[in-house]
Amino acid sequence: MEIDRQTVDYVAKLARLYLDDKAMEDLREDLSQIVGYVTKLQELDTEDVEQTAHVLPLKNAFREDMVRQSMDRDRVLSNTDYKKDGFFEVPKVFD
Amino acid sequence: MEFEAVIGLEVHAELLTESKIFCSCTTEFGGEPNTHCCPVCLGLPGTLPVLNKKAVEYAIRAGLALNCNIARFSKMDRKNYFYPDLPKAYQISQYDLPLCRDGYVEIETEDGIKKIGIIRVHLEEDAGKLIHEENGGSSLVDYNRTGVPLIEIVSYPDMRTPEEARLYLTKLKSILEYTEVSDCKMQEGSLRVDTNISVRPVGSDTFGTKVELKNLNSFRAVYKALEYEFKRQAEAIKNGEEITQETRRWDENKGITISMRSKEEAHDYRYFPEPDIVPIVVGDEWIEEIRSNIPELPHQKKERFIKDLGLPAYDAGVITADKALSDFFEKCVELYDNPKTISNWVMGEILRGMKEAEIEASSLPISPEQLVMLQKMVDAGTISISIGKKVFDTMLKTGKNPNDIVEEEGLAQISDEGSLRSTVLKVIENNPKSVEDFLGGKEKAMGFLIGQVMKETKGKANPQMINEIMKEELSKLSKN
């Protein structure tokens, strides 16, 4: 299964990955191999097999609607250097 | 060539759960920024979201009230995109197996009842709030809203005019309020509307190129934006121009839509089944339990008001369209056993007062107790109905009790015979022409004279009493 460079560029862009040419080319080769390997599954007849929604045989794992104490704001903001007036501060975004 | 619009609506409504969809943080509106957050809603690595059962029940409840089929098997999916208001860089939503499908809402148009189809209702989490600083190069993020449960309600493109879109939204809002699934406060963002519109020649059954409209902060904005966009597109087609498929932003101040010119890059959300949440399986028993807990819906309440309370269909329709207003009405009726009298206040003074003060029924400064107190003062003859309406206006402005207002402003009805008689005599003396007219057979002149007494007493005279005294005094004159 050959993955072309355009596809690799597109996937990288969606993932916000900025890599040099060499790395992109290596990834293209890796991806071709991985996708090629997985493509083997296409040979299976899945006509009567139900779509998998989850790998675990579980359903309806719920919690009750109860409020508990949230975190202290100091802790919420403790992992960032970019904060202002209790907010996270990010580069200006436009709608 | 005549054109018609083809309109579809996407509505997001925040659910009225106490806690968020995947964690136990409060859903309360507002609060200091980033104080309703925990590792789960902040999307910190290694956390595990657990679905709030109530959120699922509310989504199903909304689906049932919107006549949808409820999926027996449903799952959550991961929608991937980068934006600072989305800390996980993905939103947990539903893609191919939404909880509810194929419903409808009935609206009352001038041409009768029309069904507006609903494609789907699905469950998802809300994103945080971004504040764009006026000056400076940064945006500020508050994650309090992140993870508040939402339903997205997607209609079929069944609406043909902005008015139909307005009717659909009004009906949808009232159903969500009645079922207590959402408080639908647009000013707090708990109800948000996106719409798409295309234009085609009347009679055509193909669709034109559709345009999405955003930044619609009120039902009025939806109506105005659709009205503008219909004209713009029809004009463009007439001039042989192509309509571009795009997103346009409604500019409330200028009253126009503006192309957002977002980069022409197709969204690719790479949906896949959410591995952190297991499937939702809904049995008949659960559905019936949810169905049996649905409160009375607007059309049911309307019928009850007509049948049991004897309200005219029109009054019942207007009052029940607004949940807060119908709650107000019903509380009044509990305290005062004449629904029609209360309905007259609601249909008249209260609706007028709400419109003038631009307030919602939920924030009326008058309580049902106060309105009933006012009506009882009219019944007791303490004030006349016209003074009652003046007192009502003051109540609306000040929130004061009617008896305090009547006392402070000296508005109590004058029922003192001596004082009323002297006013009547004064009026007779000052208006010889009208007296002469009356004695000459012009019955109407008496109305004028009584009006003068009312004017003298600033409307406070007891109307029955002045009527009698006036008749007495005039008949004395006619005998002379």
mmCIF file with all atom_site columns, C-alpha atoms in Angstrom, chain B residues 75-193:
data_model
loop_
_atom_site.group_PDB
_atom_site.id
_atom_site.type_symbol
_atom_site.label_atom_id
_atom_site.label_alt_id
_atom_site.label_comp_id
_atom_site.label_asym_id
_atom_site.label_entity_id
_atom_site.label_seq_id
_atom_site.pdbx_PDB_ins_code
_atom_site.Cartn_x
_atom_site.Cartn_y
_atom_site.Cartn_z
_atom_site.occupancy
_atom_site.B_iso_or_equiv
_atom_site.pdbx_formal_charge
_atom_site.auth_seq_id
_atom_site.auth_comp_id
_atom_site.auth_asym_id
_atom_site.auth_atom_id
_atom_site.pdbx_PDB_model_num
ATOM 1   C CA . LYS B 1 75  ? -22.473 5.575  21.077 1.00 0.00 ? 75  LYS B CA 1
ATOM 2   C CA . MET B 1 76  ? -20.282 8.599  21.583 1.00 0.00 ? 76  MET B CA 1
ATOM 3   C CA . ASP B 1 77  ? -17.679 9.617  18.999 1.00 0.00 ? 77  ASP B CA 1
ATOM 4   C CA . ARG B 1 78  ? -14.579 11.720 19.042 1.00 0.00 ? 78  ARG B CA 1
ATOM 5   C CA . LYS B 1 79  ? -14.556 14.835 16.853 1.00 0.00 ? 79  LYS B CA 1
ATOM 6   C CA . ASN B 1 80  ? -11.015 16.098 16.397 1.00 0.00 ? 80  ASN B CA 1
ATOM 7   C CA . TYR B 1 81  ? -10.069 19.725 15.894 1.00 0.00 ? 81  TYR B CA 1
ATOM 8   C CA . PHE B 1 82  ? -7.791  22.334 17.403 1.00 0.00 ? 82  PHE B CA 1
ATOM 9   C CA . TYR B 1 83  ? -9.203  25.420 19.046 1.00 0.00 ? 83  TYR B CA 1
ATOM 10  C CA . PRO B 1 84  ? -8.186  27.046 22.340 1.00 0.00 ? 84  PRO B CA 1
ATOM 11  C CA . ASP B 1 85  ? -11.675 26.640 23.848 1.00 0.00 ? 85  ASP B CA 1
ATOM 12  C CA . LEU B 1 86  ? -11.356 22.855 23.501 1.00 0.00 ? 86  LEU B CA 1
ATOM 13  C CA . PRO B 1 87  ? -8.688  21.686 25.950 1.00 0.00 ? 87  PRO B CA 1
ATOM 14  C CA . LYS B 1 88  ? -8.620  18.033 24.842 1.00 0.00 ? 88  LYS B CA 1
ATOM 15  C CA . ALA B 1 89  ? -8.324  19.058 21.169 1.00 0.00 ? 89  ALA B CA 1
ATOM 16  C CA . TYR B 1 90  ? -11.339 16.847 20.569 1.00 0.00 ? 90  TYR B CA 1
ATOM 17  C CA . GLN B 1 91  ? -14.998 17.101 21.428 1.00 0.00 ? 91  GLN B CA 1
ATOM 18  C CA . ILE B 1 92  ? -16.904 14.045 22.591 1.00 0.00 ? 92  ILE B CA 1
ATOM 19  C CA . SER B 1 93  ? -20.030 14.082 20.454 1.00 0.00 ? 93  SER B CA 1
ATOM 20  C CA . GLN B 1 94  ? -22.169 11.651 18.452 1.00 0.00 ? 94  GLN B CA 1
ATOM 21  C CA . TYR B 1 95  ? -21.654 10.930 14.777 1.00 0.00 ? 95  TYR B CA 1
ATOM 22  C CA . ASP B 1 96  ? -23.404 8.042  13.060 1.00 0.00 ? 96  ASP B CA 1
ATOM 23  C CA . LEU B 1 97  ? -25.539 6.709  15.915 1.00 0.00 ? 97  LEU B CA 1
ATOM 24  C CA . PRO B 1 98  ? -27.275 9.689  17.572 1.00 0.00 ? 98  PRO B CA 1
ATOM 25  C CA . LEU B 1 99  ? -29.648 9.075  20.484 1.00 0.00 ? 99  LEU B CA 1
ATOM 26  C CA . CYS B 1 100 ? -32.722 10.395 18.642 1.00 0.00 ? 100 CYS B CA 1
ATOM 27  C CA . ARG B 1 101 ? -33.769 10.540 14.983 1.00 0.00 ? 101 ARG B CA 1
ATOM 28  C CA . ASP B 1 102 ? -36.657 11.439 12.692 1.00 0.00 ? 102 ASP B CA 1
ATOM 29  C CA . GLY B 1 103 ? -38.874 13.675 14.766 1.00 0.00 ? 103 GLY B CA 1
ATOM 30  C CA . TYR B 1 104 ? -40.962 16.718 14.026 1.00 0.00 ? 104 TYR B CA 1
ATOM 31  C CA . VAL B 1 105 ? -42.392 19.892 15.497 1.00 0.00 ? 105 VAL B CA 1
ATOM 32  C CA . GLU B 1 106 ? -45.740 21.366 14.514 1.00 0.00 ? 106 GLU B CA 1
ATOM 33  C CA . ILE B 1 107 ? -45.985 25.084 13.910 1.00 0.00 ? 107 ILE B CA 1
ATOM 34  C CA . GLU B 1 108 ? -49.116 27.158 13.370 1.00 0.00 ? 108 GLU B CA 1
ATOM 35  C CA . THR B 1 109 ? -48.709 29.202 10.203 1.00 0.00 ? 109 THR B CA 1
ATOM 36  C CA . GLU B 1 110 ? -51.268 31.438 8.540  1.00 0.00 ? 110 GLU B CA 1
ATOM 37  C CA . ASP B 1 111 ? -52.060 28.542 6.199  1.00 0.00 ? 111 ASP B CA 1
ATOM 38  C CA . GLY B 1 112 ? -52.622 26.098 9.063  1.00 0.00 ? 112 GLY B CA 1
ATOM 39  C CA . ILE B 1 113 ? -50.516 23.525 10.880 1.00 0.00 ? 113 ILE B CA 1
ATOM 40  C CA . LYS B 1 114 ? -47.169 22.675 9.291  1.00 0.00 ? 114 LYS B CA 1
ATOM 41  C CA . LYS B 1 115 ? -44.799 19.913 10.334 1.00 0.00 ? 115 LYS B CA 1
ATOM 42  C CA . ILE B 1 116 ? -41.098 20.755 10.496 1.00 0.00 ? 116 ILE B CA 1
ATOM 43  C CA . GLY B 1 117 ? -39.013 17.579 10.411 1.00 0.00 ? 117 GLY B CA 1
ATOM 44  C CA . ILE B 1 118 ? -36.129 16.914 12.783 1.00 0.00 ? 118 ILE B CA 1
ATOM 45  C CA . ILE B 1 119 ? -33.241 14.886 11.404 1.00 0.00 ? 119 ILE B CA 1
ATOM 46  C CA . ARG B 1 120 ? -31.547 14.113 14.686 1.00 0.00 ? 120 ARG B CA 1
ATOM 47  C CA . VAL B 1 121 ? -30.959 15.071 18.304 1.00 0.00 ? 121 VAL B CA 1
ATOM 48  C CA . HIS B 1 122 ? -27.551 14.150 19.628 1.00 0.00 ? 122 HIS B CA 1
ATOM 49  C CA . LEU B 1 123 ? -25.639 14.509 22.861 1.00 0.00 ? 123 LEU B CA 1
ATOM 50  C CA . GLU B 1 124 ? -22.282 16.263 23.159 1.00 0.00 ? 124 GLU B CA 1
ATOM 51  C CA . GLU B 1 125 ? -20.130 18.395 25.438 1.00 0.00 ? 125 GLU B CA 1
ATOM 52  C CA . ASP B 1 126 ? -19.885 22.174 25.337 1.00 0.00 ? 126 ASP B CA 1
ATOM 53  C CA . ALA B 1 127 ? -16.587 24.001 24.786 1.00 0.00 ? 127 ALA B CA 1
ATOM 54  C CA . GLY B 1 128 ? -15.121 26.778 26.926 1.00 0.00 ? 128 GLY B CA 1
ATOM 55  C CA . LYS B 1 129 ? -15.536 30.502 26.473 1.00 0.00 ? 129 LYS B CA 1
ATOM 56  C CA . LEU B 1 130 ? -13.063 32.766 24.707 1.00 0.00 ? 130 LEU B CA 1
ATOM 57  C CA . ILE B 1 131 ? -12.765 36.429 25.460 1.00 0.00 ? 131 ILE B CA 1
ATOM 58  C CA . HIS B 1 132 ? -11.023 38.516 22.845 1.00 0.00 ? 132 HIS B CA 1
ATOM 59  C CA . GLU B 1 133 ? -9.143  41.399 24.340 1.00 0.00 ? 133 GLU B CA 1
ATOM 60  C CA . GLU B 1 134 ? -9.838  44.709 22.667 1.00 0.00 ? 134 GLU B CA 1
ATOM 61  C CA . ASN B 1 135 ? -6.231  45.800 22.779 1.00 0.00 ? 135 ASN B CA 1
ATOM 62  C CA . GLY B 1 136 ? -3.259  43.545 22.866 1.00 0.00 ? 136 GLY B CA 1
ATOM 63  C CA . GLY B 1 137 ? -2.508  40.373 21.057 1.00 0.00 ? 137 GLY B CA 1
ATOM 64  C CA . SER B 1 138 ? -4.121  37.748 23.254 1.00 0.00 ? 138 SER B CA 1
ATOM 65  C CA . SER B 1 139 ? -7.381  35.918 23.872 1.00 0.00 ? 139 SER B CA 1
ATOM 66  C CA . LEU B 1 140 ? -8.435  34.733 27.312 1.00 0.00 ? 140 LEU B CA 1
ATOM 67  C CA . VAL B 1 141 ? -9.901  31.304 27.984 1.00 0.00 ? 141 VAL B CA 1
ATOM 68  C CA . ASP B 1 142 ? -12.404 30.295 30.674 1.00 0.00 ? 142 ASP B CA 1
ATOM 69  C CA . TYR B 1 143 ? -13.039 26.559 30.896 1.00 0.00 ? 143 TYR B CA 1
ATOM 70  C CA . ASN B 1 144 ? -16.036 26.761 33.282 1.00 0.00 ? 144 ASN B CA 1
ATOM 71  C CA . ARG B 1 145 ? -18.424 25.896 30.426 1.00 0.00 ? 145 ARG B CA 1
ATOM 72  C CA . THR B 1 146 ? -16.246 23.091 29.090 1.00 0.00 ? 146 THR B CA 1
ATOM 73  C CA . GLY B 1 147 ? -18.074 19.801 29.504 1.00 0.00 ? 147 GLY B CA 1
ATOM 74  C CA . VAL B 1 148 ? -21.534 21.227 30.144 1.00 0.00 ? 148 VAL B CA 1
ATOM 75  C CA . PRO B 1 149 ? -23.911 18.771 28.425 1.00 0.00 ? 149 PRO B CA 1
ATOM 76  C CA . LEU B 1 150 ? -25.558 19.922 25.202 1.00 0.00 ? 150 LEU B CA 1
ATOM 77  C CA . ILE B 1 151 ? -28.037 18.542 22.756 1.00 0.00 ? 151 ILE B CA 1
ATOM 78  C CA . GLU B 1 152 ? -27.796 19.519 19.126 1.00 0.00 ? 152 GLU B CA 1
ATOM 79  C CA . ILE B 1 153 ? -31.134 19.514 17.323 1.00 0.00 ? 153 ILE B CA 1
ATOM 80  C CA . VAL B 1 154 ? -30.881 19.474 13.542 1.00 0.00 ? 154 VAL B CA 1
ATOM 81  C CA . SER B 1 155 ? -33.982 20.226 11.487 1.00 0.00 ? 155 SER B CA 1
ATOM 82  C CA . TYR B 1 156 ? -34.756 19.227 7.928  1.00 0.00 ? 156 TYR B CA 1
ATOM 83  C CA . PRO B 1 157 ? -34.656 22.184 5.515  1.00 0.00 ? 157 PRO B CA 1
ATOM 84  C CA . ASP B 1 158 ? -38.449 22.368 5.774  1.00 0.00 ? 158 ASP B CA 1
ATOM 85  C CA . MET B 1 159 ? -38.911 26.070 6.415  1.00 0.00 ? 159 MET B CA 1
ATOM 86  C CA . ARG B 1 160 ? -39.743 28.393 3.521  1.00 0.00 ? 160 ARG B CA 1
ATOM 87  C CA . THR B 1 161 ? -39.811 31.821 5.171  1.00 0.00 ? 161 THR B CA 1
ATOM 88  C CA . PRO B 1 162 ? -38.004 33.620 8.012  1.00 0.00 ? 162 PRO B CA 1
ATOM 89  C CA . GLU B 1 163 ? -41.368 33.671 9.800  1.00 0.00 ? 163 GLU B CA 1
ATOM 90  C CA . GLU B 1 164 ? -41.571 29.867 9.700  1.00 0.00 ? 164 GLU B CA 1
ATOM 91  C CA . ALA B 1 165 ? -38.061 29.714 11.161 1.00 0.00 ? 165 ALA B CA 1
ATOM 92  C CA . ARG B 1 166 ? -39.153 32.053 13.944 1.00 0.00 ? 166 ARG B CA 1
ATOM 93  C CA . LEU B 1 167 ? -42.248 29.950 14.661 1.00 0.00 ? 167 LEU B CA 1
ATOM 94  C CA . TYR B 1 168 ? -40.158 26.763 14.717 1.00 0.00 ? 168 TYR B CA 1
ATOM 95  C CA . LEU B 1 169 ? -37.657 28.271 17.166 1.00 0.00 ? 169 LEU B CA 1
ATOM 96  C CA . THR B 1 170 ? -40.397 29.611 19.416 1.00 0.00 ? 170 THR B CA 1
ATOM 97  C CA . LYS B 1 171 ? -42.081 26.193 19.493 1.00 0.00 ? 171 LYS B CA 1
ATOM 98  C CA . LEU B 1 172 ? -38.820 24.343 20.039 1.00 0.00 ? 172 LEU B CA 1
ATOM 99  C CA . LYS B 1 173 ? -37.844 26.667 22.886 1.00 0.00 ? 173 LYS B CA 1
ATOM 100 C CA . SER B 1 174 ? -41.198 26.263 24.572 1.00 0.00 ? 174 SER B CA 1
ATOM 101 C CA . ILE B 1 175 ? -40.986 22.444 24.316 1.00 0.00 ? 175 ILE B CA 1
ATOM 102 C CA . LEU B 1 176 ? -37.464 22.403 25.794 1.00 0.00 ? 176 LEU B CA 1
ATOM 103 C CA . GLU B 1 177 ? -38.594 24.709 28.601 1.00 0.00 ? 177 GLU B CA 1
ATOM 104 C CA . TYR B 1 178 ? -41.757 22.732 29.372 1.00 0.00 ? 178 TYR B CA 1
ATOM 105 C CA . THR B 1 179 ? -39.891 19.438 29.449 1.00 0.00 ? 179 THR B CA 1
ATOM 106 C CA . GLU B 1 180 ? -37.361 21.119 31.766 1.00 0.00 ? 180 GLU B CA 1
ATOM 107 C CA . VAL B 1 181 ? -34.538 19.864 29.610 1.00 0.00 ? 181 VAL B CA 1
ATOM 108 C CA . SER B 1 182 ? -33.016 23.330 29.138 1.00 0.00 ? 182 SER B CA 1
ATOM 109 C CA . ASP B 1 183 ? -33.657 26.825 30.458 1.00 0.00 ? 183 ASP B CA 1
ATOM 110 C CA . CYS B 1 184 ? -33.056 28.144 26.915 1.00 0.00 ? 184 CYS B CA 1
ATOM 111 C CA . LYS B 1 185 ? -31.569 31.446 28.065 1.00 0.00 ? 185 LYS B CA 1
ATOM 112 C CA . MET B 1 186 ? -30.034 32.902 24.926 1.00 0.00 ? 186 MET B CA 1
ATOM 113 C CA . GLN B 1 187 ? -28.383 35.700 26.911 1.00 0.00 ? 187 GLN B CA 1
ATOM 114 C CA . GLU B 1 188 ? -26.493 33.056 28.916 1.00 0.00 ? 188 GLU B CA 1
ATOM 115 C CA . GLY B 1 189 ? -25.708 30.993 25.844 1.00 0.00 ? 189 GLY B CA 1
ATOM 116 C CA . SER B 1 190 ? -27.804 28.035 26.943 1.00 0.00 ? 190 SER B CA 1
ATOM 117 C CA . LEU B 1 191 ? -29.649 28.188 23.601 1.00 0.00 ? 191 LEU B CA 1
ATOM 118 C CA . ARG B 1 192 ? -27.650 28.872 20.449 1.00 0.00 ? 192 ARG B CA 1
ATOM 119 C CA . VAL B 1 193 ? -28.860 28.921 16.876 1.00 0.00 ? 193 VAL B CA 1
#
